[in-house]
Amino acid sequence: MSLEIRKIGVIGAGQMGKGIAHVCALAGFDVALNDVSDERIAAGVDDIAAQMQKSVERGTIDASGKSAALARISPAPAVQDFRDADLVIEAASENEEIKRRILSDVALALKPDAIIGTNTSSISITRLASVTGRPERFIGIHFMNPVPKMQLVELIRGIATEDRTFEETRGFIAKLGKTITVSEDFPAFIVNRILLPMINEAIYTLYEGVGSVEAIDTAMKLGANHPMGPLQLADFIGLDVCLSVMQVLHEGLADSKYRPCPLLVKYVEAGWLGRKTQRGFYDYRSGQPIPTR
Ligand SMILES: CC(=O)CC(=O)SCCNC(=O)CCNC(=O)[C@H](O)C(C)(C)COP(=O)(O)OP(=O)(O)OC[C@H]1O[C@@H](n2cnc3c(N)ncnc32)[C@H](O)[C@@H]1OP(=O)(O)O
Ligand SMILES: NC(=O)C1=CN([C@@H]2O[C@H](COP(=O)(O)OP(=O)(O)OC[C@H]3O[C@@H](n4cnc5c(N)ncnc54)[C@H](OP(=O)(O)O)[C@@H]3O)[C@@H](O)[C@H]2O)C=CC1
């Protein structure tokens, strides 16, 4: 029998978890939002409310739609709060150890038929599925950032993902009004297999002094019609996520062309992770982005 998806659990109230909770609540799903602390969850809900308010001001949603959506989001400080969820989407940090721990814990708290999805940018779906005890109900659901704006969701089956899981997930994504592409379970899937080496190359271009931050971003915005320059986009994604994806590509495909740029490593080691820490290839602390090189 087909599972009717009504309640979504979201793990991680960072930029992706917030975006996923946002679009699910607007589409009429009940959402339970989890993170490492009550404060993190509350800050996440506040950010979602602020983002929805901007949409009200632009006229893309109405005020009653916003209030109804926010009322559907509840805090879920413990995994037990997911006991009645139909689908849980893990969107915590891009670190395999953290994800394995979360996924094995959450699987124990869920009803037997619930689906577990991961929003990982790069890590093997089959490997993550193996710690859940329900690999047939596990799937990669890769949203793009910013979730409310981006049309695509990549769906990735692990080796054991059942057709039923895939179809139910596909139906859920359709209700969000988004479009899927299907990727095989290879490191970084489709979008990041192509996008992240481009960003890494932009960082090498900076590292080797070919151009400044501003020159590289302007070149790609005006010369290739990209909505953001690659360094601006790297800051937007998060430099920790960018590095992690390059490491997964480098290790998983064993090809030196995926070697993370040493400058990217240095920025992450400095804790300059981009917009989320106010500093990356740009410094955002004054409100106006200022190139850091
Ligand atoms: C790393 C991975 O694993 C995969 C990835 O996601 S890779 C990254 C993929 N994303 C991209 O490449 C994004 C490239 N950039 C863009 O497309 C655009 O610059 C952009 C969509 C981010 C902003 O475009 P813009 O025209 O300046 O948008 P703007 O007018 O400010 O906002 C448009 C909508 O997006 C929303 N939005 C913009 N930034 C947002 C954010 N950070 N969070 C949530 N919503 C956001 C706005 O609220 C607005 O919503 P409404 O239409 O409801 O009003
Ligand atoms: N950024 C992007 O453009 C995209 C990212 N993704 C993927 O989505 C996932 C999340 O990325 P993003 O939102 O950018 O990352 P963020 O760093 O913005 O958010 C991650 C959140 O997860 C929290 N977290 C860490 N450990 C746990 C835990 N054990 N339980 C609950 N929450 C936890 C973090 O808390 P704390 O900060 O305290 O550690 C943080 O709030 C990653 O897998 C990433 O690869 C997918 C598409 C696009």
Coordinates of C-alpha atoms and ligand atoms in Angstrom, one line a residue:
M1 CA 0.0 0.0 0.0
S2 CA 1.2 3.5 -0.9
L3 CA 2.3 5.7 2.0
E4 CA 0.5 9.0 2.2
I5 CA 3.1 11.7 3.1
R6 CA 1.7 14.3 5.4
K7 CA 4.3 15.1 8.0
I8 CA 8.0 15.9 7.2
G9 CA 10.8 15.8 9.7
V10 CA 13.8 18.0 8.8
I11 CA 17.2 17.5 10.6
G12 CA 19.4 20.5 10.5
A13 CA 18.1 24.1 10.7
G14 CA 21.0 25.5 8.6
Q15 CA 20.5 27.2 5.3
M16 CA 19.2 24.0 3.5
G17 CA 17.1 22.7 6.4
K18 CA 15.4 26.1 6.7
G19 CA 14.7 26.2 3.0
I20 CA 13.3 22.6 2.9
A21 CA 11.1 23.4 6.0
H22 CA 9.9 26.6 4.3
V23 CA 8.8 25.0 1.0
C24 CA 7.2 22.0 2.7
A25 CA 5.2 24.2 5.1
L26 CA 4.0 26.4 2.2
A27 CA 3.0 23.4 0.3
G28 CA 0.7 22.3 3.2
F29 CA 2.9 19.6 4.9
D30 CA 3.3 19.6 8.7
V31 CA 7.0 20.0 9.5
A32 CA 9.0 19.1 12.5
L33 CA 12.3 20.9 12.6
N34 CA 15.4 19.5 14.5
D35 CA 18.9 20.8 15.2
V36 CA 21.5 20.5 17.9
S37 CA 19.8 22.9 20.3
D38 CA 16.5 24.6 21.1
E39 CA 18.2 27.9 20.3
R40 CA 19.3 26.8 16.8
I41 CA 15.8 25.6 16.0
A42 CA 14.2 28.8 17.2
A43 CA 16.7 30.9 15.2
G44 CA 15.8 28.7 12.2
V45 CA 12.1 29.3 12.5
D46 CA 12.7 33.1 12.9
D47 CA 14.8 33.1 9.7
I48 CA 12.0 31.2 7.8
A49 CA 9.4 33.7 9.1
A50 CA 11.7 36.6 7.9
Q51 CA 12.2 35.0 4.5
M52 CA 8.4 34.4 4.1
Q53 CA 7.8 38.0 5.1
K54 CA 10.0 39.2 2.2
S55 CA 7.9 37.1 -0.1
V56 CA 4.7 38.7 1.3
E57 CA 6.2 42.2 0.6
R58 CA 7.1 41.1 -2.9
G59 CA 3.6 39.8 -3.4
T60 CA 4.6 36.2 -4.2
I61 CA 2.7 34.8 -1.2
D62 CA -0.1 36.4 0.9
A63 CA 0.0 37.1 4.6
S64 CA -2.6 34.4 5.5
G65 CA -0.6 31.8 3.6
K66 CA 2.5 32.8 5.5
S67 CA 0.8 32.5 8.9
A68 CA -0.8 29.2 8.0
A69 CA 2.6 27.9 6.8
L70 CA 4.4 29.0 10.0
A71 CA 1.8 27.4 12.1
R72 CA 2.6 24.1 10.4
I73 CA 6.2 24.2 11.6
S74 CA 6.9 22.7 15.1
P75 CA 10.3 22.4 16.9
A76 CA 11.6 18.8 17.2
P77 CA 14.5 18.9 19.7
A78 CA 14.7 15.1 20.0
V79 CA 14.6 12.4 17.3
Q80 CA 11.6 10.9 19.2
D81 CA 9.6 13.9 18.0
F82 CA 9.7 12.3 14.6
R83 CA 7.8 9.2 15.7
D84 CA 4.7 10.2 13.6
A85 CA 6.7 11.6 10.6
D86 CA 6.1 10.0 7.2
L87 CA 9.3 11.3 5.7
V88 CA 12.4 12.6 7.4
I89 CA 15.0 14.6 5.4
E90 CA 18.5 14.9 6.9
A91 CA 20.1 18.2 6.1
A92 CA 22.8 18.4 8.7
S93 CA 26.5 19.3 8.0
E94 CA 28.2 17.7 5.0
N95 CA 30.2 15.3 7.2
E96 CA 29.8 11.5 6.8
E97 CA 30.5 10.7 10.5
I98 CA 27.8 13.2 11.6
K99 CA 25.3 12.0 9.1
R100 CA 25.9 8.3 10.0
R101 CA 25.3 9.0 13.6
I102 CA 22.1 11.0 13.0
L103 CA 20.7 8.5 10.5
S104 CA 21.3 5.4 12.7
D105 CA 19.7 7.3 15.7
V106 CA 16.7 8.6 13.7
A107 CA 15.9 5.2 12.1
L108 CA 15.2 3.7 15.5
A109 CA 12.7 6.5 16.4
L110 CA 10.6 6.2 13.2
K111 CA 7.6 4.2 12.3
P112 CA 8.5 1.1 10.2
D113 CA 7.2 2.5 6.9
A114 CA 8.6 6.0 7.1
I115 CA 11.0 7.1 4.4
I116 CA 14.4 8.6 5.2
G117 CA 15.9 11.0 2.7
T118 CA 19.3 12.7 2.8
N119 CA 20.1 16.1 1.3
T120 CA 23.8 15.3 1.0
S121 CA 25.6 17.2 -1.7
S122 CA 28.0 14.3 -2.5
I123 CA 28.2 11.4 -0.1
S124 CA 27.2 7.8 -1.3
I125 CA 23.5 7.1 -0.7
T126 CA 24.2 3.4 -0.5
R127 CA 26.8 3.9 2.3
L128 CA 24.5 6.2 4.3
A129 CA 21.5 3.8 3.8
S130 CA 23.6 1.0 5.3
V131 CA 23.4 2.4 8.8
T132 CA 19.6 2.8 8.9
G133 CA 18.4 -0.8 9.0
R134 CA 15.9 0.2 6.2
P135 CA 18.0 0.8 3.1
E136 CA 14.9 0.0 1.0
R137 CA 13.2 3.1 2.4
F138 CA 16.2 5.4 2.0
I139 CA 16.8 7.8 -0.8
G140 CA 18.9 10.9 -1.8
I141 CA 16.7 14.0 -2.1
H142 CA 19.1 16.8 -3.2
F143 CA 17.5 20.2 -3.1
M144 CA 19.3 23.2 -4.5
N145 CA 20.1 26.5 -2.7
P146 CA 18.1 28.7 -2.2
V147 CA 15.4 26.1 -1.9
P148 CA 12.4 28.4 -2.2
K149 CA 13.8 29.7 -5.5
M150 CA 15.5 26.8 -7.2
Q151 CA 13.3 24.5 -9.4
L152 CA 15.4 21.4 -9.3
V153 CA 15.6 18.4 -6.9
E154 CA 18.0 15.5 -7.8
L155 CA 16.7 12.1 -6.7
I156 CA 19.3 9.4 -6.1
R157 CA 18.6 5.8 -5.4
G158 CA 20.9 3.7 -3.3
I159 CA 21.5 0.1 -4.3
A160 CA 18.6 -1.1 -2.2
T161 CA 16.1 1.7 -2.6
E162 CA 12.7 0.2 -3.5
D163 CA 10.7 1.5 -6.5
R164 CA 7.9 2.3 -4.0
T165 CA 10.2 4.6 -2.1
F166 CA 11.3 6.3 -5.3
E167 CA 7.7 6.8 -6.5
E168 CA 6.4 8.1 -3.2
T169 CA 9.3 10.6 -3.0
R170 CA 8.7 11.7 -6.6
G171 CA 5.0 12.3 -5.7
F172 CA 6.1 14.4 -2.7
I173 CA 8.5 16.6 -4.8
A174 CA 5.7 17.1 -7.4
K175 CA 3.5 18.5 -4.6
L176 CA 6.3 21.0 -3.8
G177 CA 6.0 22.2 -7.5
K178 CA 9.6 21.2 -8.2
T179 CA 11.1 19.3 -11.0
I180 CA 13.3 16.2 -10.5
T181 CA 16.3 14.8 -12.3
V182 CA 17.4 11.3 -11.5
S183 CA 21.1 10.7 -10.9
E184 CA 23.0 7.4 -10.3
D185 CA 24.7 7.1 -7.0
F186 CA 28.2 8.4 -8.0
P187 CA 30.2 11.0 -6.0
A188 CA 28.5 14.4 -6.0
F189 CA 25.7 13.2 -8.4
I190 CA 25.1 15.4 -11.5
V191 CA 24.9 19.1 -10.4
N192 CA 27.8 19.1 -8.1
R193 CA 30.0 16.8 -10.3
I194 CA 29.9 19.6 -12.8
L195 CA 29.4 22.8 -10.7
L196 CA 32.0 22.2 -7.9
P197 CA 35.0 21.5 -10.2
M198 CA 34.1 24.8 -11.9
I199 CA 34.1 26.6 -8.5
N200 CA 37.3 24.9 -7.5
E201 CA 38.9 26.0 -10.8
A202 CA 37.8 29.6 -10.1
I203 CA 39.6 29.3 -6.8
Y204 CA 42.8 28.0 -8.5
T205 CA 42.4 31.0 -10.9
L206 CA 42.5 33.3 -7.9
Y207 CA 45.3 31.2 -6.2
E208 CA 47.5 31.4 -9.3
G209 CA 47.0 35.2 -9.6
V210 CA 45.2 35.0 -12.9
G211 CA 42.6 37.5 -11.7
S212 CA 41.2 39.1 -8.5
V213 CA 38.0 38.0 -6.8
E214 CA 36.2 40.8 -8.5
A215 CA 37.7 40.1 -11.9
I216 CA 36.8 36.4 -11.7
D217 CA 33.3 36.9 -10.6
T218 CA 32.6 39.7 -13.1
A219 CA 34.1 37.6 -15.9
M220 CA 31.8 34.7 -15.3
K221 CA 28.7 36.9 -14.6
L222 CA 29.1 39.1 -17.7
G223 CA 31.1 36.6 -19.9
A224 CA 29.0 33.5 -19.3
N225 CA 25.8 34.9 -18.0
H226 CA 26.0 33.2 -14.6
P227 CA 23.6 34.8 -12.0
M228 CA 26.4 34.8 -9.5
G229 CA 30.2 34.7 -9.9
P230 CA 31.8 31.4 -8.9
L231 CA 33.5 32.9 -5.8
Q232 CA 30.3 34.6 -4.7
L233 CA 28.4 31.3 -5.3
A234 CA 31.1 29.4 -3.2
D235 CA 30.5 31.9 -0.3
F236 CA 26.7 31.4 -0.8
I237 CA 27.0 27.5 -0.7
G238 CA 29.5 27.6 2.2
L239 CA 33.2 26.9 1.7
D240 CA 33.1 23.9 4.1
V241 CA 30.4 22.3 1.9
C242 CA 32.5 23.1 -1.2
L243 CA 35.6 21.6 0.3
S244 CA 33.8 18.5 1.5
V245 CA 32.3 17.9 -2.0
M246 CA 35.7 18.2 -3.6
Q247 CA 37.2 15.8 -1.1
V248 CA 34.4 13.3 -1.9
L249 CA 35.1 13.7 -5.6
H250 CA 38.8 13.4 -5.2
E251 CA 38.7 10.3 -3.0
G252 CA 35.7 8.7 -4.7
L253 CA 36.9 9.0 -8.3
A254 CA 40.7 8.9 -7.5
D255 CA 41.5 11.5 -10.1
S256 CA 43.9 14.4 -9.4
K257 CA 41.7 16.7 -11.5
Y258 CA 39.4 16.9 -8.4
R259 CA 42.2 18.0 -6.0
P260 CA 40.7 20.7 -3.8
C261 CA 42.6 24.1 -4.2
P262 CA 44.9 24.7 -1.3
L263 CA 43.4 28.2 -1.0
L264 CA 40.0 26.7 -0.4
V265 CA 41.5 24.5 2.3
K266 CA 43.1 27.5 3.9
Y267 CA 39.9 29.5 4.0
V268 CA 38.1 26.6 5.7
E269 CA 40.9 26.1 8.2
A270 CA 40.6 29.8 9.0
G271 CA 36.9 29.4 9.7
W272 CA 36.1 31.7 6.8
L273 CA 33.2 29.7 5.5
G274 CA 31.5 32.4 3.4
R275 CA 28.2 34.1 4.1
K276 CA 27.3 32.0 7.1
T277 CA 30.4 33.2 9.0
Q278 CA 30.4 36.7 7.5
R279 CA 33.7 36.1 5.7
G280 CA 34.9 34.0 2.8
F281 CA 36.1 35.3 -0.6
Y282 CA 34.1 38.4 0.4
D283 CA 33.9 40.1 3.8
Y284 CA 30.2 40.7 4.6
R285 CA 30.6 42.3 8.1
S286 CA 30.0 45.9 6.9
G287 CA 26.9 44.9 5.1
Q288 CA 28.6 45.5 1.7
P289 CA 30.5 42.5 0.3
I290 CA 34.3 43.5 0.1
P291 CA 36.7 41.1 -1.7
T292 CA 39.2 39.5 0.7
R293 CA 41.9 39.2 -2.1
Ligands
LIG1 C1 26.0 22.8 -3.2 C2 24.9 21.9 -3.6 O1 24.8 20.8 -3.1 C3 23.9 22.2 -4.6 C4 23.6 23.6 -4.8 O2 22.6 24.1 -4.3 S1 24.6 24.5 -5.8 C5 24.0 26.2 -5.8 C6 22.8 26.3 -6.8 N1 22.3 27.6 -6.7 C7 22.8 28.6 -7.6 O3 23.5 28.3 -8.4 C8 22.2 29.9 -7.3 C9 22.7 31.0 -8.3 N2 22.1 32.3 -8.0 C10 20.8 32.6 -8.4 O4 20.2 31.8 -9.0 C11 20.3 33.9 -8.0 O5 21.4 34.8 -7.7 C12 19.4 33.8 -6.7 C13 18.2 32.9 -7.0 C14 20.2 33.3 -5.5 C15 19.0 35.2 -6.3 O6 18.4 35.7 -7.5 P1 17.6 37.2 -7.5 O7 17.0 37.3 -8.7 O8 18.6 38.2 -7.0 O9 16.6 36.8 -6.4 P2 15.8 37.7 -5.4 O10 15.0 38.7 -6.3 O11 16.7 38.3 -4.4 O12 14.9 36.6 -4.7 C16 14.1 35.8 -5.5 C17 13.4 34.8 -4.6 O13 14.4 33.9 -4.0 C18 14.3 34.0 -2.6 N3 15.7 33.9 -2.1 C19 16.8 34.6 -2.5 N4 17.8 34.3 -1.7 C20 17.3 33.4 -0.7 C21 17.9 32.8 0.4 N5 19.2 32.9 0.7 N6 17.1 31.9 1.1 C22 15.8 31.7 0.8 N7 15.2 32.4 -0.2 C23 16.0 33.2 -1.0 C24 13.7 35.4 -2.3 O14 13.1 35.4 -1.0 C25 12.7 35.6 -3.4 O15 11.5 34.9 -3.1 P3 10.1 35.4 -3.7 O16 10.2 35.1 -5.2 O17 9.1 34.5 -3.0 O18 10.0 36.8 -3.4
LIG2 N1 24.8 24.9 1.1 C1 24.3 24.5 0.0 O1 24.3 25.2 -1.0 C2 23.8 23.1 -0.2 C3 24.0 22.2 0.8 N2 23.5 20.9 0.7 C4 23.7 19.9 1.7 O2 22.7 20.1 2.8 C5 23.3 19.8 4.0 C6 23.2 21.0 4.9 O3 24.0 22.0 4.4 P1 23.8 23.6 4.9 O4 22.4 23.8 5.3 O5 24.4 24.4 3.8 O6 24.8 23.5 6.1 P2 24.7 24.5 7.4 O7 26.1 24.5 8.0 O8 24.1 25.8 7.0 O9 23.7 23.8 8.4 C7 23.9 22.5 8.9 C8 23.1 22.5 10.2 O10 23.1 21.1 10.7 C9 23.4 21.3 12.1 N3 23.8 20.0 12.7 C10 25.1 19.5 12.8 N4 25.1 18.4 13.5 C11 23.8 18.1 13.8 C12 23.2 17.0 14.5 N5 23.8 16.0 15.0 N6 21.8 17.0 14.6 C13 21.1 18.1 14.1 N7 21.7 19.1 13.4 C14 23.0 19.1 13.3 C15 24.4 22.4 12.2 O11 24.6 22.8 13.5 P3 26.1 23.4 14.0 O12 26.3 24.6 13.1 O13 25.9 23.7 15.4 O14 27.0 22.3 13.7 C16 23.8 23.4 11.3 O15 22.8 24.1 11.9 C17 24.7 19.3 3.7 O16 24.7 17.9 3.6 C18 25.0 20.0 2.4 O17 26.0 19.3 1.7 C19 22.7 20.6 -0.4 C20 22.4 21.5 -1.4 C21 23.0 22.8 -1.3

